[in-house]
Coordinates of C-alpha atoms and ligand atoms in Angstrom, one line a residue:
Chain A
X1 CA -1.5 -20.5 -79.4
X2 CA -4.3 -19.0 -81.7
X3 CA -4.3 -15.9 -79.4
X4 CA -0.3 -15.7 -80.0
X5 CA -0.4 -15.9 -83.6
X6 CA -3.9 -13.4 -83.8
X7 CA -2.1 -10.7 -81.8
X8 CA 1.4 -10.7 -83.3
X9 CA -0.5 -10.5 -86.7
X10 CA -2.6 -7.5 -85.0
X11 CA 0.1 -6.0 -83.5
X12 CA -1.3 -3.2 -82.0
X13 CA -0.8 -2.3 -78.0
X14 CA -4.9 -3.0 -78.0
X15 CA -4.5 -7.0 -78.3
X16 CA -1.4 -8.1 -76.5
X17 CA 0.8 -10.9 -76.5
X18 CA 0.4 -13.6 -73.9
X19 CA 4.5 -12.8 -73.3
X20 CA 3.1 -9.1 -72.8
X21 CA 0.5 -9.9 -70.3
X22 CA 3.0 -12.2 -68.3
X23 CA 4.8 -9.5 -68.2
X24 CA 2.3 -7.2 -66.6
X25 CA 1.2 -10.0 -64.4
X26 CA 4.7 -9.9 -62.9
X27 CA 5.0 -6.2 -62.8
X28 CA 2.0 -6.0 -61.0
X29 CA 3.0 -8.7 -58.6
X30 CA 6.7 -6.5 -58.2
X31 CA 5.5 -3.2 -57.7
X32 CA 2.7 -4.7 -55.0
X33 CA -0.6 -3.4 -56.7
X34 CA -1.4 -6.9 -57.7
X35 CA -0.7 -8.5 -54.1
X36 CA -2.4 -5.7 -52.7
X37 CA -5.5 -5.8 -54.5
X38 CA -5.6 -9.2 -54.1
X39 CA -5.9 -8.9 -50.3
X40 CA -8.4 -6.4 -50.4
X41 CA -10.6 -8.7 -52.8
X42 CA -9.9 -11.8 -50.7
X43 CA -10.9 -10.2 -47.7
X44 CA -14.1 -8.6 -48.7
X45 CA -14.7 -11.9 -50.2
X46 CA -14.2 -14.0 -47.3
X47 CA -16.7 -11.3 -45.2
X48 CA -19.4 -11.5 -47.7
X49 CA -19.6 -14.5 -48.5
X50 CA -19.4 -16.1 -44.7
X51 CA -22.3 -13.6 -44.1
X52 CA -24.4 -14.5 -46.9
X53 CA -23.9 -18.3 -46.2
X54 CA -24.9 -17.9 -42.8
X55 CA -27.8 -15.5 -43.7
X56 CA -28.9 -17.8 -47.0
X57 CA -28.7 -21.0 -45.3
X58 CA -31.3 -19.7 -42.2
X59 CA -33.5 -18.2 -45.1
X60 CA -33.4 -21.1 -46.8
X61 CA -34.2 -23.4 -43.9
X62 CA -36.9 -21.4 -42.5
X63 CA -38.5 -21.2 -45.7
X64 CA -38.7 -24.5 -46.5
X65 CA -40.1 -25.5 -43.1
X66 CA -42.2 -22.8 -42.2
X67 CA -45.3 -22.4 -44.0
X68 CA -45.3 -18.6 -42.4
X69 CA -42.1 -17.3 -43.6
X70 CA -43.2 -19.2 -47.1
X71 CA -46.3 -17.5 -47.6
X72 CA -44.2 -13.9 -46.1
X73 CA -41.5 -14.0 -47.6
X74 CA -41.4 -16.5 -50.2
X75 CA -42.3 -14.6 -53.4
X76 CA -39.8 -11.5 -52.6
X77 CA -37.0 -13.9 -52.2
X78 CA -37.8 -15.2 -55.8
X79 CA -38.7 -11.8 -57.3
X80 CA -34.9 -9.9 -55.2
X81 CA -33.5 -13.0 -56.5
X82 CA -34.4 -12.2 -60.1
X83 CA -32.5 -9.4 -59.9
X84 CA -28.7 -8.8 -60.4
X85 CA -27.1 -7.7 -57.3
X86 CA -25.3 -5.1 -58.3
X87 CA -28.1 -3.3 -59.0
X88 CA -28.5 -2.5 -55.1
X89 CA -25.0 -0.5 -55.8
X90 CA -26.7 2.9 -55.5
X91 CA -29.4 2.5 -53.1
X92 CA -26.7 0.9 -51.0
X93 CA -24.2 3.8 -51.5
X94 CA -27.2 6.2 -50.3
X95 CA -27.4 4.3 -47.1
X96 CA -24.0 3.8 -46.5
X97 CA -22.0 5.7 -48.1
X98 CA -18.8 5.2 -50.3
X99 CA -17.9 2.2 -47.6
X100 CA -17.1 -1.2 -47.2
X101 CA -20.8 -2.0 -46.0
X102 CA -22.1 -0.1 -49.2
X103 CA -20.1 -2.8 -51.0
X104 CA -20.6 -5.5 -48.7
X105 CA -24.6 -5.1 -49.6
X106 CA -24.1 -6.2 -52.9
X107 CA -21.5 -9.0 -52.1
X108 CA -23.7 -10.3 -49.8
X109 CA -27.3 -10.0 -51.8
X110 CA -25.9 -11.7 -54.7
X111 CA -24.7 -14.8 -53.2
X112 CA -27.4 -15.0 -50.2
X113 CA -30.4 -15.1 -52.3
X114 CA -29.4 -18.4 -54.4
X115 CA -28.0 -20.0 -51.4
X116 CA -31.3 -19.4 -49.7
X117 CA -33.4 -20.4 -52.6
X118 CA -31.2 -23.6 -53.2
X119 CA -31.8 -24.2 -49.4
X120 CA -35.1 -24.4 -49.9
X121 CA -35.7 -26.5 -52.5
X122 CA -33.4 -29.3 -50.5
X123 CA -35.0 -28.8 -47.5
X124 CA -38.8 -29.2 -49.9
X125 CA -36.8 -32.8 -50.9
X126 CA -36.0 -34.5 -48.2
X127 CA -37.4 -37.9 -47.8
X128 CA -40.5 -37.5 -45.2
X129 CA -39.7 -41.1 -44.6
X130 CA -36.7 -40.2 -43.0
X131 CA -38.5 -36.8 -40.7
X132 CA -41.2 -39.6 -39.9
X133 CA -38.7 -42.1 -38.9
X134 CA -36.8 -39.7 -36.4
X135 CA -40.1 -38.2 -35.3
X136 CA -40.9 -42.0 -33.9
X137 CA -37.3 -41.9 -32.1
X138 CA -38.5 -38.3 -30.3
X139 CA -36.7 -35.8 -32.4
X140 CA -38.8 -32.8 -32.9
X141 CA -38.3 -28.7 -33.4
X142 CA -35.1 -27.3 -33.2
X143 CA -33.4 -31.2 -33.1
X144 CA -34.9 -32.7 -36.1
X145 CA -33.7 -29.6 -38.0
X146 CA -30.2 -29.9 -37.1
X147 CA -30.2 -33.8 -36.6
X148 CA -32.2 -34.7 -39.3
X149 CA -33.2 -32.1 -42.0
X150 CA -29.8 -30.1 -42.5
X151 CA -28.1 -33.3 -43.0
X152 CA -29.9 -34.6 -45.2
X153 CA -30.6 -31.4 -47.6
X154 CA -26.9 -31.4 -47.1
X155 CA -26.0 -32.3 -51.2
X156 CA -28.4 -29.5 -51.9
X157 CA -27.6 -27.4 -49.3
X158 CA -23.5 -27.5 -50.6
X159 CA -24.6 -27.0 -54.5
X160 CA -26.1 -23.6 -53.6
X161 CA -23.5 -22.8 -51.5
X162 CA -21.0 -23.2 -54.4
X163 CA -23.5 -21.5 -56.5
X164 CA -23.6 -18.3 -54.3
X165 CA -19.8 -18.6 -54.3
X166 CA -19.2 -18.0 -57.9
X167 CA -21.7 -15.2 -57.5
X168 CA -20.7 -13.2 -54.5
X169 CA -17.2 -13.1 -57.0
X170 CA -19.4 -11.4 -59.7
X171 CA -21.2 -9.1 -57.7
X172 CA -17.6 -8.1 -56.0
X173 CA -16.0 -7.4 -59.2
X174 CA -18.6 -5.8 -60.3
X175 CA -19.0 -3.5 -57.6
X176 CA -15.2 -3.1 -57.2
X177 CA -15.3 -1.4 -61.0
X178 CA -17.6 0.9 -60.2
X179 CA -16.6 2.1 -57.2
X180 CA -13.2 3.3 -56.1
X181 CA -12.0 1.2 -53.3
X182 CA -9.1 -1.2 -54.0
X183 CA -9.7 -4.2 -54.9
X184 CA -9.2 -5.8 -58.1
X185 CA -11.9 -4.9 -59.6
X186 CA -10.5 -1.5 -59.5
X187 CA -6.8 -2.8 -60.4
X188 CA -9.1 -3.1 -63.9
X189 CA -10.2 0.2 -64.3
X190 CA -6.6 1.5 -63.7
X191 CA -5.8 -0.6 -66.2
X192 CA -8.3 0.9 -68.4
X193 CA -7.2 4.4 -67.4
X194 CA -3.9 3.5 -68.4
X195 CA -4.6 2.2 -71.7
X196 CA -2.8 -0.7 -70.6
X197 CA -4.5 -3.9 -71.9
X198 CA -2.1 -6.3 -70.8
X199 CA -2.5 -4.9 -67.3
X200 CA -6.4 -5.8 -67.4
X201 CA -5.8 -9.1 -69.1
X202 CA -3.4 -9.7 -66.5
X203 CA -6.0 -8.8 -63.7
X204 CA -8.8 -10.9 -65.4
X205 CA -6.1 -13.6 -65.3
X206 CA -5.7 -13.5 -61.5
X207 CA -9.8 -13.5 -61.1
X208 CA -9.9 -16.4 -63.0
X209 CA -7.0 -18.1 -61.3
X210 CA -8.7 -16.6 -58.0
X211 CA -12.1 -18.3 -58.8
X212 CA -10.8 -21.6 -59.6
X213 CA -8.4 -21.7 -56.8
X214 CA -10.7 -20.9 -54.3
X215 CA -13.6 -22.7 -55.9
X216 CA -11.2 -26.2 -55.4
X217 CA -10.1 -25.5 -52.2
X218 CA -13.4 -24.8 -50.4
X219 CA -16.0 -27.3 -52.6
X220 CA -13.8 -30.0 -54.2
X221 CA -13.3 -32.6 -51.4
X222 CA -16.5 -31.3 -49.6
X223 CA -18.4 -32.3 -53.0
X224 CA -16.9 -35.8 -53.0
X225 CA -17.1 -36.7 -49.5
X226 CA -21.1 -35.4 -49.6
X227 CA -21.3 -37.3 -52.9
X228 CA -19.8 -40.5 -51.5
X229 CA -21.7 -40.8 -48.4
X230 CA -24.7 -39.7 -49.6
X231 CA -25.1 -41.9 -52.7
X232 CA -25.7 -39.1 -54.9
X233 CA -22.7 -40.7 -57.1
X234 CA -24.9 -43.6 -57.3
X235 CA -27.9 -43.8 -60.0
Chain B
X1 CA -24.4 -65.3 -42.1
X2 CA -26.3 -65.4 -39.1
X3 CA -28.6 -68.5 -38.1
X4 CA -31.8 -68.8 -35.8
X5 CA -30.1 -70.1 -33.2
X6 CA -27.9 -67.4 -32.5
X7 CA -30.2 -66.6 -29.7
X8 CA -30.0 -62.7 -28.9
X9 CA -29.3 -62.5 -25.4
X10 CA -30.7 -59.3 -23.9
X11 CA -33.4 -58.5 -21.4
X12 CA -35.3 -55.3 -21.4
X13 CA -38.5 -53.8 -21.1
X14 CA -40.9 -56.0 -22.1
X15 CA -44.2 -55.2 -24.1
X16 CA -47.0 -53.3 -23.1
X17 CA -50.8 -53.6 -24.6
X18 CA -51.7 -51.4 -27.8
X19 CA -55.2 -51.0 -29.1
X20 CA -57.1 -49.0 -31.2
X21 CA -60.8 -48.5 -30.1
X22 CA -63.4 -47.6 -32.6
X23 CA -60.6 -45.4 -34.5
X24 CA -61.7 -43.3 -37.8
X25 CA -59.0 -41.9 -39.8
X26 CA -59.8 -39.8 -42.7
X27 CA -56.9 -37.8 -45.2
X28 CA -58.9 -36.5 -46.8
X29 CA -62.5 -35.2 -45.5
X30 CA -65.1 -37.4 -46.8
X31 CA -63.0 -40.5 -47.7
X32 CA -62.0 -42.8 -44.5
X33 CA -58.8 -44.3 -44.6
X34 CA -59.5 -46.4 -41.5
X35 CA -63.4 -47.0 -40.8
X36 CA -64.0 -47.9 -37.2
X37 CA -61.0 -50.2 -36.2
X38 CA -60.8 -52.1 -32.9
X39 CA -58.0 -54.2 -32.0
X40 CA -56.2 -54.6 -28.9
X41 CA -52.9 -56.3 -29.1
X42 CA -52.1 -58.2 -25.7
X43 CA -49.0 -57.1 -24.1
X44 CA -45.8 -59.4 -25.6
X45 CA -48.4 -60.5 -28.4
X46 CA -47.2 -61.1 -31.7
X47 CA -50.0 -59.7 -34.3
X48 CA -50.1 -59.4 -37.8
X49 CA -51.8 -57.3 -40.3
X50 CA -52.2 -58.5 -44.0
X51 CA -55.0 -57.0 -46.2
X52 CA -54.6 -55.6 -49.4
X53 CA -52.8 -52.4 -50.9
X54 CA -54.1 -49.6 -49.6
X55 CA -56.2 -51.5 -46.8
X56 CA -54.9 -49.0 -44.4
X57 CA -52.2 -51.3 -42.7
X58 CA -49.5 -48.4 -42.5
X59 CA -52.0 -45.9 -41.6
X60 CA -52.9 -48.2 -38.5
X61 CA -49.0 -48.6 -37.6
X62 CA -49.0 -44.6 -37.7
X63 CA -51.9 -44.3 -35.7
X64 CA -50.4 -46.7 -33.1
X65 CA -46.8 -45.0 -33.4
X66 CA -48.7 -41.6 -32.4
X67 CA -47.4 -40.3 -36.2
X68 CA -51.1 -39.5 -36.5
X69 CA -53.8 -38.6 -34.7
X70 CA -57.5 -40.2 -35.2
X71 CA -60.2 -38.3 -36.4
X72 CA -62.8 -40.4 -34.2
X73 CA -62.4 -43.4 -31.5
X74 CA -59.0 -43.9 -29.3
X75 CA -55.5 -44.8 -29.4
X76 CA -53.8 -46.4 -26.2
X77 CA -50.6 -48.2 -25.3
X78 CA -51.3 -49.8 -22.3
X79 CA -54.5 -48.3 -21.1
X80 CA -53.0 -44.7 -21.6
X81 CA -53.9 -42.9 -24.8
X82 CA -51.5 -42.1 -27.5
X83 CA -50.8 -37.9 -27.6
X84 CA -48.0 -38.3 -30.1
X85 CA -44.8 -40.6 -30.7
X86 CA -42.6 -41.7 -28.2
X87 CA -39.5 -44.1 -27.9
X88 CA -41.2 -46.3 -25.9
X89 CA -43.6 -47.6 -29.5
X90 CA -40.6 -47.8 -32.2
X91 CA -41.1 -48.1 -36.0
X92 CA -39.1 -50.0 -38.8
X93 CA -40.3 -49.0 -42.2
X94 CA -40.6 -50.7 -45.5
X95 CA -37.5 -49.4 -47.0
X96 CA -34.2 -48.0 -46.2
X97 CA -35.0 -45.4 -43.4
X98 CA -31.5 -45.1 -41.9
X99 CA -29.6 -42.2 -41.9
X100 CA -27.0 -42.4 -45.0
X101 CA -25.3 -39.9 -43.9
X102 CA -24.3 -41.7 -40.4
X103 CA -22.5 -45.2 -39.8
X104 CA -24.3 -48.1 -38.9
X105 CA -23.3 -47.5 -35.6
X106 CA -24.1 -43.8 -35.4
X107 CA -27.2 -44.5 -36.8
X108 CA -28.1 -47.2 -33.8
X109 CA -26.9 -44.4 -31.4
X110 CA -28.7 -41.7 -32.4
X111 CA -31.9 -42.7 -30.6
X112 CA -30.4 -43.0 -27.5
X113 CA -28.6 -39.1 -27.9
X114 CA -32.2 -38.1 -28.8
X115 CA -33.0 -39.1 -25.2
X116 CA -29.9 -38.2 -23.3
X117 CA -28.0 -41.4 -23.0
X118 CA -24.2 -40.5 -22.7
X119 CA -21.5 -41.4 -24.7
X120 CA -20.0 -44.2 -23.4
X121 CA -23.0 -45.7 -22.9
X122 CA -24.6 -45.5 -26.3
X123 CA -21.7 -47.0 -27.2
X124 CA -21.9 -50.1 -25.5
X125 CA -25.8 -50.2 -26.2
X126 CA -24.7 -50.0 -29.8
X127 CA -22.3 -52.9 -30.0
X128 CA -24.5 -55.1 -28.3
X129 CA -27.9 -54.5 -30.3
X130 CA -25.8 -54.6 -33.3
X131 CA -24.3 -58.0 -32.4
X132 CA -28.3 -59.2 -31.7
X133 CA -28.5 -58.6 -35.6
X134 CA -25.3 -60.2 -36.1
X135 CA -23.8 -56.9 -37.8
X136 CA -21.1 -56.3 -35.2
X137 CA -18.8 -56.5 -37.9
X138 CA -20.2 -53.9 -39.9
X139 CA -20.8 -51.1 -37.3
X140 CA -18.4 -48.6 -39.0
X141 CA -20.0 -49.4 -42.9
X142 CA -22.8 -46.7 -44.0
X143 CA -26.2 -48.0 -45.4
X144 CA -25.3 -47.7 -49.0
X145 CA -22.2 -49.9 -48.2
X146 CA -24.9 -52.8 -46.6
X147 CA -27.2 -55.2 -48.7
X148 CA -31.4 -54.5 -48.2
X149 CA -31.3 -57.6 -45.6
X150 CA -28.3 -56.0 -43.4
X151 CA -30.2 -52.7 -43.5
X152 CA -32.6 -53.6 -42.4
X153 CA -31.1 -55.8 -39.5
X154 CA -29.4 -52.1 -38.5
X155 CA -33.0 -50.6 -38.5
X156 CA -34.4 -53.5 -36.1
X157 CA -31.2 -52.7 -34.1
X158 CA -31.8 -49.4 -34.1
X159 CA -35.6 -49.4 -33.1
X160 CA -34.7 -51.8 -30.4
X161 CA -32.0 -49.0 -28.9
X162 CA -34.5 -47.2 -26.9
X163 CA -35.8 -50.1 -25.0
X164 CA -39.6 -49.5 -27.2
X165 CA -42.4 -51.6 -25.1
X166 CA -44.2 -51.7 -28.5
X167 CA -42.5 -52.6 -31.9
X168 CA -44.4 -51.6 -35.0
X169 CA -43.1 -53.2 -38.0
X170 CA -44.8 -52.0 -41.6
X171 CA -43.4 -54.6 -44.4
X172 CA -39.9 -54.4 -43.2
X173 CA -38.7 -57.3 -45.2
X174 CA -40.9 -56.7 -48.0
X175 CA -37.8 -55.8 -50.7
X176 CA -35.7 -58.5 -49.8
X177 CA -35.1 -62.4 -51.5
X178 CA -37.3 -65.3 -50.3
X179 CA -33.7 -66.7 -48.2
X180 CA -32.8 -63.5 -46.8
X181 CA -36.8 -62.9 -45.6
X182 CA -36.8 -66.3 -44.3
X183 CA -33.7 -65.6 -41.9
X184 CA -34.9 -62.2 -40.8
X185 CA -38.1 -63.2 -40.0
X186 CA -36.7 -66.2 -37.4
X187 CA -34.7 -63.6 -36.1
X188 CA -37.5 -61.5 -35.7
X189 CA -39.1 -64.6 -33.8
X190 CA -35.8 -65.0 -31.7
X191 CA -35.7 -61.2 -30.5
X192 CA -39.8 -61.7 -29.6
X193 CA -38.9 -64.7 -28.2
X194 CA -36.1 -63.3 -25.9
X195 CA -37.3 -59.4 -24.8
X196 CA -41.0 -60.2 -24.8
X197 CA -41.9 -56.9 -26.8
X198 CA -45.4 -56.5 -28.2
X199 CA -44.8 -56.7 -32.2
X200 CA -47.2 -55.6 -34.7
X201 CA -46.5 -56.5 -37.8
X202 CA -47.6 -55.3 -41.4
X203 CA -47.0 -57.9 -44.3
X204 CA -48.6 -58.1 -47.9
X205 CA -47.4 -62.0 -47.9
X206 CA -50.0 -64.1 -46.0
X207 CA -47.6 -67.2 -45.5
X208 CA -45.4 -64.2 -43.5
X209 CA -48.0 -63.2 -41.5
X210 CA -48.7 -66.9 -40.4
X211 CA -45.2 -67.8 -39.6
X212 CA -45.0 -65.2 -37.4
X213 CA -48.1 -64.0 -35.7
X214 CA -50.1 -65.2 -32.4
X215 CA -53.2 -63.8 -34.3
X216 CA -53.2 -62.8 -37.8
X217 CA -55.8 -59.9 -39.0
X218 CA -57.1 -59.5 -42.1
X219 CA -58.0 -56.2 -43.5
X220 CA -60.2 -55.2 -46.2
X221 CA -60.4 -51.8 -48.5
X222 CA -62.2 -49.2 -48.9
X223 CA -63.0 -47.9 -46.6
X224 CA -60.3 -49.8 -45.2
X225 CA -61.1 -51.6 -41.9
X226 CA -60.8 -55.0 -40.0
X227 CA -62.2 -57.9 -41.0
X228 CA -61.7 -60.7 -39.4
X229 CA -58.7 -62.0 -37.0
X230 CA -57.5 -65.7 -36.9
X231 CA -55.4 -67.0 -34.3
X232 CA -52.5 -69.1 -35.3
X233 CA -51.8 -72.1 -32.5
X234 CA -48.8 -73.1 -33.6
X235 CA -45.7 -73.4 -30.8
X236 CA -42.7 -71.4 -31.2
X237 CA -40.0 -71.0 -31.9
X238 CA -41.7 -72.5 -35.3
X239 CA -40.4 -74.1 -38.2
X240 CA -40.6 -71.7 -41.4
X241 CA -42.5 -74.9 -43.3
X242 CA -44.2 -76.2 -40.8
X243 CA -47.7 -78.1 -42.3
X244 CA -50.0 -76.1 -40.7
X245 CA -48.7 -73.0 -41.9
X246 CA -50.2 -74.0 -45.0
X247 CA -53.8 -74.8 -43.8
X248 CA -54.1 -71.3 -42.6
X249 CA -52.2 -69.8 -45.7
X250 CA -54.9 -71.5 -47.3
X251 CA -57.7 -70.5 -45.5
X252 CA -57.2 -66.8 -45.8
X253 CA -56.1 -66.5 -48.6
X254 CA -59.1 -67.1 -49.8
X255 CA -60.4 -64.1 -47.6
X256 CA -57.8 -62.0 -49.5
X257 CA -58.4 -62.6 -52.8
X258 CA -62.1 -61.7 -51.9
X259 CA -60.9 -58.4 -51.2
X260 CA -58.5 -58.0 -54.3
X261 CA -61.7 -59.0 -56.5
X262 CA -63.8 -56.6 -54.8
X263 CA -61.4 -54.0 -55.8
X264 CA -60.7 -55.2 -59.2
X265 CA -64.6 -54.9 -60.0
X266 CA -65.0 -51.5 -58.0
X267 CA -61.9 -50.0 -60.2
X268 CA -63.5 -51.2 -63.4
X269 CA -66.5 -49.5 -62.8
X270 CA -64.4 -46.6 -62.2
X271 CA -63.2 -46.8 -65.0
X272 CA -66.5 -46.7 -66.8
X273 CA -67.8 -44.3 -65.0
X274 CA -64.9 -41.9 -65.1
X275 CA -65.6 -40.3 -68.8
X276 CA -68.8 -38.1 -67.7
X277 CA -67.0 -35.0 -67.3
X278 CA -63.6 -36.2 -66.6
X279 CA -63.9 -36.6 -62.8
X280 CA -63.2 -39.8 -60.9
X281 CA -66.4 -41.0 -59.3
X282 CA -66.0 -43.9 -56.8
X283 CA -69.1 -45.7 -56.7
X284 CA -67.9 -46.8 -53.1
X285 CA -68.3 -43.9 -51.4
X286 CA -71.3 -42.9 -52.6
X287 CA -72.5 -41.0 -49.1
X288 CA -73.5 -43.7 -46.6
X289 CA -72.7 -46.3 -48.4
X290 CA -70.0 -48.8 -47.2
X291 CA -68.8 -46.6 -44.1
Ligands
LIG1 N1 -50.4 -39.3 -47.2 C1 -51.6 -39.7 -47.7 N2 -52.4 -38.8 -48.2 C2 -53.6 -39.2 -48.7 N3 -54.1 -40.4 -48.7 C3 -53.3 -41.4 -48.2 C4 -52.0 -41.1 -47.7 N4 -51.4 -42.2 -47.3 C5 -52.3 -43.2 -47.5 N5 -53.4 -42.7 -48.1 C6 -54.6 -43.5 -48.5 O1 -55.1 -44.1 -47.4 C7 -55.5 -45.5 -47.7 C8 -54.7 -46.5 -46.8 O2 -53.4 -46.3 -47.2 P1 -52.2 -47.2 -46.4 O3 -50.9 -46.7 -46.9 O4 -52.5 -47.2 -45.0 O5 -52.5 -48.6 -47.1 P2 -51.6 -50.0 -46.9 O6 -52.6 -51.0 -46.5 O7 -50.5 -49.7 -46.1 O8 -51.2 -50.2 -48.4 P3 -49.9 -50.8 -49.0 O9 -50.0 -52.3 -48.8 O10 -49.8 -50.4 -50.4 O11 -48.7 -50.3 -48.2 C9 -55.3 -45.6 -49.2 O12 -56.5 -45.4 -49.9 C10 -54.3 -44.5 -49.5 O13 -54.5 -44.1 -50.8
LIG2 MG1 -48.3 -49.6 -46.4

């Protein structure tokens, strides 16, 4: 409403209506940039953010139950960590070139590194009652992690992972805008090339919608469930 | 609810001997935990430990459950020494250790995955120990869904899955109202009674430690150690107020609350002497002096 009334008292192509970027939203959708950007995002989303989940979860584990890997590896994770991913952009262009895996780099960075260090500090948590307690049953090495530790660092474990989800979306539109690929990130500097702000308030719309979407269908019932069964929901 | 008499009707291995032989344990070097312990608990004996917090009664039951290893003196369950835990010495712990994220039943079956039992089989294993601790009912409920006495009737039931020789109970009814203790520790008798397990047993409550042990030991602090073991003749299956529960409630509780003054007077000199440059001296263990 207050944007409405702001930009038909501006009225200037710079601030557009909400009527005007609906209307560029379904352009976009018509003549198939949209749809198609959309995949490409998706996809390279999907990719990265399997392998960073993957990678940061085994980092994660492995730091917080070897003392080795800790005292190796530990303080670069915090300092890479520090940084934003998309920072790797150019390096990762020198290696690989104007490809997917040049992009993948910083898809995968950004999310990996707080899913790992998130990890970690769940695995640090867990109850040593509850190791102790399996240790007495027989579990040891490779079946206490997966029997015993994983599930219960799980509430942690799912908190980064949602955490390195919102960030492997940043890092991808981030690296979609500066580098020509598809994508949507790139849908936004064609808007920008076009002078077209409706077009790249329509695109922003579609991330948004994007993030949510995805965001609900992958962490929403796994949250509650965890939650539920794990008495987190319970003070 | 359940009753005593609900007599649990399974036969398995029965107990095997545990004893500790002139056992040391130290956390930290310099300051002994356990000072030269010797005990040996018969096999399909019923002991119990009572001493004081921090008397060392949990760091015996990890000792004898192989969770750690002693710096001096032996470990053995039946003659053979202890390298490390093993299914056949199981633990139940103060407070909730079940699995929350597994159901009752999955948490009674996951010892018996751990050492290969198949499906089927676990299964059957788990509705039967879980109708011994008359929670057939509940199998499918998760801890948080259970009160503090069913949990830890499911942890009983689950230590019992693999068939231990040695059961090593550290406070397990410790959280729970006098009624609920009162039941659970009959049916602690009853399963003794009926499988012929070796049971050691850690309590803080003296009058516990009576009405359940063959022998009761009492343990003293710092260092923490044995001191002296009384043997309760009372027949069983007993009655929770039987009279002679209370003579021997009586008599050591009096050795107990030797200890706790002990400790009151050593922490108040602590306490005095702990301003001369802000480190905690321990008059106790002054070197050579009480170990
Ligand atoms: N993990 C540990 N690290 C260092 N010291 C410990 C540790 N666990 C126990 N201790 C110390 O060892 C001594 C014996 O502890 P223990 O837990 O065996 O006593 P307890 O008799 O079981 O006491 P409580 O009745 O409070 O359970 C205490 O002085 C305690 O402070
Ligand atoms: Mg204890």
């Amino acid at each position: 409403m207050a944007w409405a009334t702001a930009s038909s008292l501006a009225a200037t192509p710079l601030w557009p209506t909400p009527a005007g970027v609906a209307e560029a939203l379904v352009a976009a959708l018509r003549d198939g940039s949209l749809p198609r950007a959309l995949g490409t995002s998706v996809l390279r989303l999907a990719v990265g953010y399997a392998l960073a989940l993957a990678g940061g979860v085994a980092l994660g584990l492995a730091l917080g139950r070897s003392v080795l890997v800790k005292d190796l590896a530990g303080p670069l994770v915090l300092g890479l960590s520090a940084v934003p991913s998309i920072c790797w952009l150019p390096l990762s262009i020198l290696w690989f070139g104007l490809s997917e895996a040049a992009i993948q780099v910083v898809v995968v960075l950004g999310a990996l590194l707080p899913i790992a260090v998130a990890t970690e500090s769940a695995v640090r948590q867990v109850p040593p009652l509850w190791v102790r307690a399996a240790r007495t049953m027989g579990a040891s090495g490779l079946g206490l992690l997966y029997g015993v530790i994983v599930p219960a660092a799980l509430p942690g474990i799912v908190a980064g992972a949602k955490l390195g989800f919102t960030f492997a979306l940043r890092s991808l539109m981030a690296g979609e805008l500066l580098f020509v690929s598809g994508g949507l990130g790139q849908l936004l500097e064609t808007g920008r090339d076009l002078g077209d702000p409706a077009l790249v308030l329509a695109v922003v719309v579609t991330i948004v919608a994007l993030g949510r979407m995805l965001e609900l269908a992958l962490f929403r019932r796994l949250e509650r469930l965890v939650a539920r069964r794990w008495g987190t929901d319970r003070p | 609810m359940s009753s005593i008499t609900n007599t649990p009707a399974r036969t398995g291995r029965a107990g095997a001997s545990a004893t500790l032989a002139g056992v040391s344990f130290a956390f930290e070097a310099g300051r002994m935990a356990i000072a030269d312990a010797s005990l040996h608990v018969e096999a399909g004996e019923l002991v119990c430990l009572v001493g004081p917090s921090g008397s060392g009664k949990s760091t015996i039951l990890s000792l004898l459950a192989g969770l750690l290893a002693p710096v001096r003196g032996q470990v053995l369950e039946d003659g053979v020494p202890v390298r490390g835990p093993s299914p056949s010495r199981a633990v139940v712990f103060q407070e909730a250790a079940l699995f929350p994220w597994l159901s009752l039943r999955a948490n009674v079956e996951y010892p018996l995955s751990l050492s290969g039992v198949g499906r089927r089989e676990r299964a059957a294993r788990a509705t039967e120990l879980l109708r011994t601790v008359h929670l057939a009912r509940f199998a499918a409920s998760y801890p948080h869904e259970l009160s503090g006495g069913m949990r830890q009737r499911g942890a009983i039931a689950r230590a019992l899955a693999t068939d231990p020789k040695v059961l090593l109970m550290d406070e397990p009814f410790a959280a729970l109202d006098a009624q609920t203790r009162e039941i659970l520790q009959g049916e602690v008798e009853q399963i003794f009674l009926a499988t012929g397990k070796t049971i050691v047993f850690v309590t803080h409550n003296v009058r516990e430690a009576v009405r359940l042990g063959d022998r009761v030991v009492l343990m003293g602090t710092r260092p923490g150690r044995i001191l002296r073991t009384v043997a309760i003749a009372i027949e069983r299956p007993r009655a929770p107020n039987d009279e002679r529960v209370h003579a021997y409630v009586a008599e050591l509780s009096a050795g107990i609350r030797a200890e706790v003054e002990k400790i009151a007077r050593e922490e108040a000199d602590d306490a005095w002497v702990a301003p001369r440059g802000g480190v905690r001296v321990d008059p106790a263990f002054g070197v050579g002096d009480g170990i």
